[in-house]
Short mmCIF file of C-alpha atoms and ligand atoms in Angstrom, two decimals:
data_model
loop_
_atom_site.label_atom_id
_atom_site.label_comp_id
_atom_site.label_asym_id
_atom_site.label_seq_id
_atom_site.Cartn_x
_atom_site.Cartn_y
_atom_site.Cartn_z
CA UNK U 10 1.39 7.96 -7.58
CA UNK U 11 1.36 5.54 -4.34
CA UNK U 12 -1.01 5.83 -1.58
CA UNK U 13 1.75 5.47 0.84
CA UNK U 14 5.42 6.44 -0.60
CA UNK U 15 7.50 6.14 2.82
CA UNK U 16 11.16 8.02 2.62
CA UNK U 17 14.19 7.78 4.55
CA UNK U 18 12.13 6.74 7.81
CA UNK U 19 13.89 7.80 11.08
CA UNK U 20 12.17 7.38 14.79
CA UNK U 21 14.30 7.19 17.82
CA UNK U 22 13.75 6.96 21.75
CA UNK U 23 16.16 8.20 23.02
CA UNK U 24 19.13 5.92 22.08
CA UNK U 25 16.51 3.29 20.52
CA UNK U 26 16.09 4.00 16.92
CA UNK U 27 12.68 1.76 17.08
CA UNK U 28 12.99 3.04 13.06
CA UNK U 29 16.19 3.58 10.93
CA UNK U 30 16.18 4.35 7.03
CA UNK U 31 13.11 3.01 6.41
CA UNK U 32 12.30 3.82 2.27
CA UNK U 33 8.97 1.61 0.90
CA UNK U 34 5.98 2.85 -1.64
CA UNK U 35 2.75 0.85 -1.31
CA UNK U 36 0.75 0.92 -4.93
CA UNK U 37 -3.19 2.30 -4.91
CA UNK U 38 -5.58 -0.60 -4.24
CA UNK U 39 -3.03 -2.85 -3.03
CA UNK U 40 -2.86 -5.15 0.00
CA UNK U 41 0.86 -4.93 1.22
CA UNK U 42 1.49 -6.96 4.74
CA UNK U 43 3.65 -5.54 6.90
CA UNK U 44 6.12 -8.16 8.82
CA UNK U 45 8.44 -8.01 11.63
CA UNK U 46 9.47 -9.75 15.55
CA UNK U 47 8.07 -8.55 18.36
CA UNK U 48 10.05 -4.44 18.72
CA UNK U 49 10.44 -4.93 15.27
CA UNK U 50 9.59 -1.15 14.71
CA UNK U 51 5.89 -1.83 12.85
CA UNK U 52 3.43 -0.42 15.14
CA UNK U 53 6.40 2.83 15.42
CA UNK U 54 5.68 3.31 11.31
CA UNK U 55 2.25 2.97 10.55
CA UNK U 56 1.64 5.31 13.59
CA UNK U 57 3.46 7.76 11.95
CA UNK U 58 1.71 6.79 9.18
CA UNK U 59 -1.36 7.14 10.80
CA UNK U 60 -0.46 11.31 11.94
CA UNK U 61 0.29 9.36 16.21
CA UNK U 62 3.54 10.58 15.51
CA UNK U 63 6.74 12.46 14.51
CA UNK U 64 9.15 11.37 12.57
CA UNK U 65 13.00 12.39 14.28
CA UNK U 66 14.32 12.15 10.18
CA UNK U 67 12.56 11.41 6.67
CA UNK U 68 9.33 11.52 5.68
CA UNK U 69 6.19 10.15 4.88
CA UNK U 70 3.00 10.75 2.38
CA UNK U 71 -0.04 9.24 1.83
CA UNK U 72 -2.06 9.52 -1.46
CA UNK U 73 1.42 12.24 -1.70
CA UNK U 74 -0.11 13.91 1.18
CA UNK U 75 2.70 14.10 3.56
CA UNK U 76 1.62 13.75 7.23
CA UNK U 77 3.66 15.95 9.29
CA UNK U 78 2.56 18.59 7.11
CA UNK U 79 -1.01 18.24 6.16
CA UNK U 80 -1.98 16.00 9.17
CA UNK U 81 -6.07 16.01 9.18
CA UNK U 82 -5.69 15.65 5.10
CA UNK U 83 -4.70 12.74 5.59
CA UNK U 84 -6.42 11.67 8.72
CA UNK U 85 -9.74 11.84 6.21
CA UNK U 86 -7.94 9.50 3.85
CA UNK U 87 -6.90 6.61 5.81
CA UNK U 88 -8.86 4.76 8.07
CA UNK U 89 -6.72 3.20 11.18
CA UNK U 90 -7.14 0.02 13.60
CA UNK U 91 -4.73 0.58 16.54
CA UNK U 92 -3.79 -3.06 17.54
CA UNK U 93 -5.60 -1.70 21.19
CA UNK U 94 -8.51 0.43 21.35
CA UNK U 95 -10.79 1.18 24.02
CA UNK U 96 -14.31 0.04 24.47
CA UNK U 97 -16.34 2.60 26.38
CA UNK U 98 -18.92 0.84 29.20
CA UNK U 99 -22.41 0.82 29.21
CA UNK U 100 -21.92 1.71 25.40
CA UNK U 101 -23.66 -0.27 22.94
CA UNK U 102 -22.37 -1.25 19.40
CA UNK U 103 -24.92 0.89 17.40
CA UNK U 104 -24.38 3.68 20.25
CA UNK U 105 -19.75 3.86 19.40
CA UNK U 106 -20.37 3.74 15.57
CA UNK U 107 -22.97 6.68 15.94
CA UNK U 108 -20.86 8.57 18.54
CA UNK U 109 -17.39 8.04 15.95
CA UNK U 110 -20.49 8.79 12.91
CA UNK U 111 -20.74 12.05 14.59
CA UNK U 112 -17.27 12.90 15.71
CA UNK U 113 -16.60 12.33 11.84
CA UNK U 114 -19.20 15.38 11.33
CA UNK U 115 -22.02 12.72 9.63
CA UNK U 116 -25.21 14.00 10.18
CA UNK U 117 -28.99 12.87 10.18
CA UNK U 118 -29.91 10.41 7.09
CA UNK U 119 -26.29 9.90 6.30
CA UNK U 120 -25.29 9.51 9.44
CA UNK U 121 -27.57 6.64 9.57
CA UNK U 122 -27.47 5.11 6.36
CA UNK U 123 -23.43 5.63 6.78
CA UNK U 124 -23.87 3.96 10.16
CA UNK U 125 -25.76 0.74 8.81
CA UNK U 126 -23.67 0.25 5.44
CA UNK U 127 -20.47 -0.55 7.89
CA UNK U 128 -22.46 -2.55 10.51
CA UNK U 129 -23.87 -4.62 7.37
CA UNK U 130 -20.40 -5.16 6.10
CA UNK U 131 -18.87 -6.24 9.60
CA UNK U 132 -22.27 -8.16 9.50
CA UNK U 133 -22.53 -5.83 13.53
CA UNK U 134 -26.43 -5.28 12.87
CA UNK U 135 -27.18 -8.59 15.14
CA UNK U 136 -24.72 -7.28 18.28
CA UNK U 137 -25.83 -3.01 17.39
CA UNK U 138 -27.74 -3.63 21.35
CA UNK U 139 -24.72 -5.65 22.54
CA UNK U 140 -22.76 -3.87 25.34
CA UNK U 141 -19.42 -2.53 22.66
CA UNK U 142 -16.89 -4.24 26.16
CA UNK U 143 -19.37 -7.45 26.20
CA UNK U 144 -18.15 -8.47 22.78
CA UNK U 145 -15.49 -11.75 21.64
CA UNK U 146 -12.08 -10.67 20.66
CA UNK U 147 -13.30 -11.45 17.14
CA UNK U 148 -16.79 -8.75 17.41
CA UNK U 149 -14.33 -6.87 19.02
CA UNK U 150 -12.40 -6.82 15.94
CA UNK U 151 -14.91 -6.69 13.60
CA UNK U 152 -16.64 -3.10 15.56
CA UNK U 153 -12.89 -1.12 15.13
CA UNK U 154 -12.76 -2.38 11.76
CA UNK U 155 -16.47 -0.22 11.48
CA UNK U 156 -15.58 2.36 13.32
CA UNK U 157 -12.33 2.66 11.37
CA UNK U 158 -14.53 2.38 7.57
CA UNK U 159 -16.99 4.72 9.03
CA UNK U 160 -15.38 8.00 6.86
CA UNK U 161 -15.07 5.31 3.34
CA UNK U 162 -11.37 6.05 3.73
CA UNK U 163 -8.86 5.28 0.72
CA UNK U 164 -6.12 3.58 2.63
CA UNK U 165 -6.66 1.79 5.61
CA UNK U 166 -3.90 1.04 8.12
CA UNK U 167 -4.26 -2.18 10.83
CA UNK U 168 -1.86 -2.91 13.01
CA UNK U 169 -2.00 -6.75 14.22
CA UNK U 170 -6.23 -6.77 13.64
CA UNK U 171 -5.82 -10.87 13.56
CA UNK U 172 -3.82 -11.26 17.08
CA UNK U 173 -5.62 -13.42 19.40
CA UNK U 174 -8.46 -14.12 16.97
CA UNK U 175 -9.62 -17.53 17.48
CA UNK U 176 -9.63 -19.09 13.71
CA UNK U 177 -13.42 -18.45 12.26
CA UNK U 178 -12.72 -14.99 13.44
CA UNK U 179 -8.97 -15.11 11.64
CA UNK U 180 -10.96 -16.30 8.43
CA UNK U 181 -14.27 -13.62 8.61
CA UNK U 182 -12.11 -11.13 8.85
CA UNK U 183 -10.15 -12.13 5.73
CA UNK U 184 -12.56 -11.86 3.59
CA UNK U 185 -13.23 -8.86 4.55
CA UNK U 186 -9.92 -7.59 4.15
CA UNK U 187 -10.07 -9.51 0.66
CA UNK U 188 -13.35 -7.21 -0.24
CA UNK U 189 -12.23 -4.04 0.71
CA UNK U 190 -9.40 -4.72 -1.49
CA UNK U 191 -11.50 -5.50 -4.66
CA UNK U 192 -13.36 -2.93 -3.49
CA UNK U 193 -10.11 -0.84 -4.56
CA UNK U 194 -8.95 -0.21 -0.86
CA UNK U 195 -5.08 0.41 0.47
CA UNK U 196 -4.53 -1.84 3.15
CA UNK U 197 -1.53 -1.90 4.45
CA UNK U 198 -1.32 -5.23 7.80
CA UNK U 199 0.75 -5.80 9.69
CA UNK U 200 1.01 -9.48 11.52
CA UNK U 201 2.74 -11.82 12.64
CA UNK U 202 0.97 -14.94 10.57
CA UNK U 203 3.08 -15.22 7.49
CA UNK U 204 1.17 -17.89 5.79
CA UNK U 205 -1.76 -15.65 6.21
CA UNK U 206 -0.81 -12.06 5.57
CA UNK U 207 0.85 -14.64 2.11
CA UNK U 208 -2.84 -15.43 1.12
CA UNK U 209 -4.46 -12.10 1.08
CA UNK U 210 -1.26 -9.71 0.36
CA UNK U 211 -0.03 -8.46 -2.98
CA UNK U 212 2.76 -7.82 -0.78
CA UNK U 213 5.33 -8.68 2.08
CA UNK U 214 7.35 -5.99 3.39
CA UNK U 215 10.00 -6.83 5.92
CA UNK U 216 11.10 -5.55 8.85
CA UNK U 217 14.00 -6.01 11.24
CA UNK U 218 15.19 -3.69 14.18
CA UNK U 219 14.01 -0.73 12.41
CA UNK U 220 14.94 -1.61 9.20
CA UNK U 221 12.95 -2.87 5.52
CA UNK U 222 14.93 -6.27 4.57
CA UNK U 223 12.88 -6.86 1.85
CA UNK U 224 10.03 -6.14 -0.20
CA UNK U 225 8.38 -9.05 -2.48
CA UNK U 226 5.34 -10.80 -3.28
CA UNK U 227 4.92 -14.12 -1.78
CA UNK U 228 4.60 -16.07 -4.61
CA UNK U 229 8.41 -15.03 -5.86
CA UNK U 230 9.33 -15.54 -2.08
CA UNK U 231 8.19 -18.77 -1.73
CA UNK U 232 10.00 -19.86 -4.25
CA UNK U 233 12.70 -17.84 -3.62
CA UNK U 234 16.45 -19.84 -3.26
CA UNK U 235 17.63 -20.99 0.18
CA UNK U 236 19.97 -19.38 2.43
CA UNK U 237 23.36 -20.43 0.17
CA UNK U 238 21.24 -19.61 -2.96
CA UNK U 239 19.97 -23.29 -3.50
CA UNK U 240 16.74 -24.13 -4.59
CA UNK U 241 14.78 -27.53 -4.18
CA UNK U 242 13.40 -29.92 -6.76
CA UNK U 243 10.91 -33.02 -6.42
CA UNK U 244 12.46 -35.68 -9.27
CA UNK U 245 10.03 -38.43 -9.93
CA UNK U 246 11.14 -41.65 -12.43
CA UNK U 247 9.99 -44.70 -13.87
CA UNK U 248 12.26 -47.75 -13.33
CA UNK U 249 14.20 -47.77 -9.78
CA UNK U 250 14.34 -45.05 -7.70
CA UNK U 251 17.53 -45.58 -6.50
CA UNK U 252 18.72 -44.24 -9.86
CA UNK U 253 18.11 -40.64 -8.93
CA UNK U 254 20.24 -40.90 -5.93
CA UNK U 255 23.30 -42.18 -7.94
CA UNK U 256 22.78 -39.81 -11.31
CA UNK U 257 23.13 -36.87 -8.48
CA UNK U 258 26.21 -38.39 -6.50
CA UNK U 259 28.04 -37.98 -10.28
CA UNK U 260 27.23 -34.32 -11.11
CA UNK U 261 28.50 -31.27 -9.81
CA UNK U 262 26.15 -28.65 -8.49
CA UNK U 263 23.67 -31.20 -7.37
CA UNK U 264 23.10 -32.68 -4.47
CA UNK U 265 20.28 -35.79 -3.75
CA UNK U 266 18.20 -34.75 -0.15
CA UNK U 267 16.04 -37.75 0.51
CA UNK U 268 14.35 -40.28 -0.63
CA UNK U 269 11.19 -40.83 -2.33
CA UNK U 270 9.22 -43.42 -3.23
CA UNK U 271 9.55 -42.66 -6.52
CA UNK U 272 12.21 -40.98 -7.00
CA UNK U 273 13.98 -38.37 -4.24
CA UNK U 274 14.04 -34.45 -3.44
CA UNK U 275 17.20 -32.85 -5.01
CA UNK U 276 19.37 -29.47 -4.31
CA UNK U 277 20.45 -27.37 -7.18
CA UNK U 278 23.04 -24.84 -6.49
CA UNK U 279 21.57 -22.02 -8.12
CA UNK U 280 18.29 -20.52 -8.39
CA UNK U 281 19.15 -19.66 -12.36
CA UNK U 282 16.01 -21.35 -13.84
CA UNK U 283 18.60 -22.54 -17.21
CA UNK U 284 20.71 -25.24 -14.69
CA UNK U 285 18.09 -26.40 -13.67
CA UNK U 286 16.53 -27.80 -17.39
CA UNK U 287 20.45 -28.41 -17.63
CA UNK U 288 20.06 -30.80 -14.77
CA UNK U 289 16.18 -32.33 -16.43
CA UNK U 290 18.07 -32.06 -19.98
CA UNK U 291 20.95 -34.15 -18.65
CA UNK U 292 19.13 -36.53 -16.42
CA UNK U 293 17.06 -37.70 -19.92
CA UNK U 294 20.29 -37.61 -21.83
CA UNK U 295 21.58 -40.11 -19.10
CA UNK U 296 17.86 -42.21 -19.20
CA UNK U 297 16.22 -41.81 -16.62
CA UNK U 298 12.49 -41.76 -17.22
CA UNK U 299 11.37 -38.92 -15.72
CA UNK U 300 7.73 -38.39 -15.36
CA UNK U 301 7.72 -35.13 -12.74
CA UNK U 302 10.43 -32.67 -12.26
CA UNK U 303 9.27 -29.39 -10.17
CA UNK U 304 10.41 -26.69 -7.82
CA UNK U 305 9.37 -27.32 -4.77
CA UNK U 306 7.88 -23.61 -2.51
CA UNK U 307 8.81 -22.87 0.99
CA UNK U 308 6.29 -22.02 3.20
CA UNK U 309 7.18 -17.73 4.35
CA UNK U 310 8.35 -18.40 7.51
CA UNK U 311 11.46 -20.20 6.26
CA UNK U 312 11.69 -17.38 3.73
CA UNK U 313 11.21 -14.95 6.09
CA UNK U 314 14.20 -16.44 8.30
CA UNK U 315 16.47 -17.28 5.27
CA UNK U 316 16.32 -13.45 4.51
CA UNK U 317 17.26 -12.82 8.33
CA UNK U 318 20.40 -15.92 7.64
CA UNK U 319 21.56 -13.85 4.51
CA UNK U 320 21.43 -10.92 7.09
CA UNK U 321 23.82 -12.04 9.74
CA UNK U 322 25.89 -13.30 6.98
CA UNK U 323 26.27 -10.45 5.75
CA UNK U 324 24.45 -11.02 1.90
CA UNK U 325 22.21 -9.05 1.01
CA UNK U 326 19.12 -9.15 1.78
CA UNK U 327 16.78 -8.62 -1.21
CA UNK U 328 16.10 -11.63 -2.71
CA UNK U 329 16.26 -11.72 -6.68
CA UNK U 330 13.09 -12.12 -7.64
CA UNK U 331 12.08 -8.98 -9.76
CA UNK U 332 8.96 -6.79 -9.37
CA UNK U 333 7.43 -3.65 -11.20
CA UNK U 334 10.03 -0.87 -10.19
CA UNK U 335 6.92 0.83 -8.09
CA UNK U 336 7.22 -1.97 -5.48
CA UNK U 337 11.17 -1.96 -5.77
CA UNK U 338 13.01 -1.11 -2.61
CA UNK U 339 15.71 0.90 -2.37
CA UNK U 340 17.29 0.75 0.92
CA UNK U 341 21.22 0.19 1.41
P1 ATP E 7 5.40 -5.89 17.81
O1 ATP E 7 4.29 -6.86 17.44
O2 ATP E 7 5.85 -6.07 19.64
O3 ATP E 7 4.17 -4.60 18.28
P2 ATP E 7 6.82 -3.74 16.48
O4 ATP E 7 7.00 -4.24 15.36
O5 ATP E 7 5.30 -2.70 16.47
O6 ATP E 7 6.63 -4.46 18.00
P3 ATP E 7 7.39 -0.74 18.01
O7 ATP E 7 5.99 -0.85 18.14
O8 ATP E 7 7.48 -0.29 17.09
O9 ATP E 7 7.41 -2.72 17.23
O10 ATP E 7 8.53 -0.71 18.72
C1 ATP E 7 9.92 -0.84 17.99
C2 ATP E 7 10.78 -0.61 19.55
O11 ATP E 7 10.66 0.43 19.61
C3 ATP E 7 10.59 -0.98 20.08
O12 ATP E 7 11.85 -1.39 21.18
C4 ATP E 7 9.98 -0.43 21.33
O13 ATP E 7 10.31 -0.59 22.88
C5 ATP E 7 10.14 0.92 20.84
N1 ATP E 7 9.52 2.02 21.07
C6 ATP E 7 7.89 1.96 20.74
N2 ATP E 7 7.41 2.95 21.38
C7 ATP E 7 8.66 3.52 22.77
C8 ATP E 7 7.83 4.57 22.85
N3 ATP E 7 6.87 5.30 22.88
N4 ATP E 7 9.22 5.25 23.93
C9 ATP E 7 9.97 4.33 23.88
N5 ATP E 7 10.55 3.04 23.33
C10 ATP E 7 9.33 2.56 21.82
#
C-alpha cells in the first residue's frame, strides 16, 4: 500500500482547472519532491491531501484512507506544514508548541515529553522563551516543522518549506528532512529549488497547468535525453584533440559540439546505450586513443525545461528511464 495515492484528481475554481486529472503514488518511507511553476497546482493538491479542501472529482488517499470520507483519521496520520502560517503575538516558542500539543490531546508528562523531543529535534530549545513572532524565517520554519511533528505523523506534507530561507537555514532544513526520511517517514515536499530537491528526494513529481508531466528519480532525469532525444558525451583522447571533431564529421548520428583541451563534447542522437557502445568501439577501431568517454549529466532545471519543451512539441512528456511500477505515472 502506498503512503499517498492520488487518482484522477480534479479541482476547479469557477472555470479555472487548478488540478486537472492528477494521478500519482508515493511509496511508504520515501521522499517525493513536488515541482512546478507558480500556479501549477501544487498547493491545491497538497491542501486536498491535507483535508483542507475538497476535490471536484477523483480521489486521494493517505495510507489507504480516503481524505474526503475520513478526514479525521487522515489528520492523525499527516503532519501539514503550509507555506505560510500565523504565529501568535506574545506567545513564546514553548507556549506555542504547548498550545498545539494540548489541542492534539496530549496531557501531563506525555505532553511535556513530546514537546521536549520535538524541540530537541528542531533545535528549538535555545529559543524556548523567544516570542514566536520574533523568530527569523529559518527559526519560524523549524517551529512550523516542530508543530507538524508533535503527533509523530507517518506522512509529512510540506509546502515550499525552503522558500525564503538563507543557504545555512536551507542546509539545516535539508538535514532534518533527511533524518525524518531515515526514520521511515513519508515526505511529500514542494519547492521551486529543483537542485535541492534532487539531493534529498527519491522521486520528483512535475506538475504543469494542473497536470502531472513527469514522475521519476533525480538521477535518471540527470541522465535523461535532451529535447530531441540525444545524449551528450565527453570524449578525451591521447593525441591531437582535433581528431575527435574530424572523426565526428564522417559519422552519422554523432555531432561534434565543442572542443576541449584533450578532446571534446559530442552528442549521440539516441539515448540507446548500445548506440553509445557502437560509437566508442568505432572510435577505437578507427585509431582514436580514447582515454575517457562518459555521459554528461544535465542539471534538473534543464531536464524540467526539456520535459515542458516536449509537451509544447506534442511529444510524450514521460521520459523513458525505468522506475519501479508503483511509482510510475499513468496519466494520459
Ligand atoms: P505557487 O508555487 O505560486 O504557490 P501552486 O503551484 O501552489 O503555486 P496553486 O496555489 O495550487 O499553485 O494554484 C493553482 C491555480 O489555482 C492558480 O491559478 C491559483 O490562482 C488558483 N487558485 C488556487 N486557490 C484558489 C482559490 N481558492 N480560488 C480561486 N483560484 C484559486
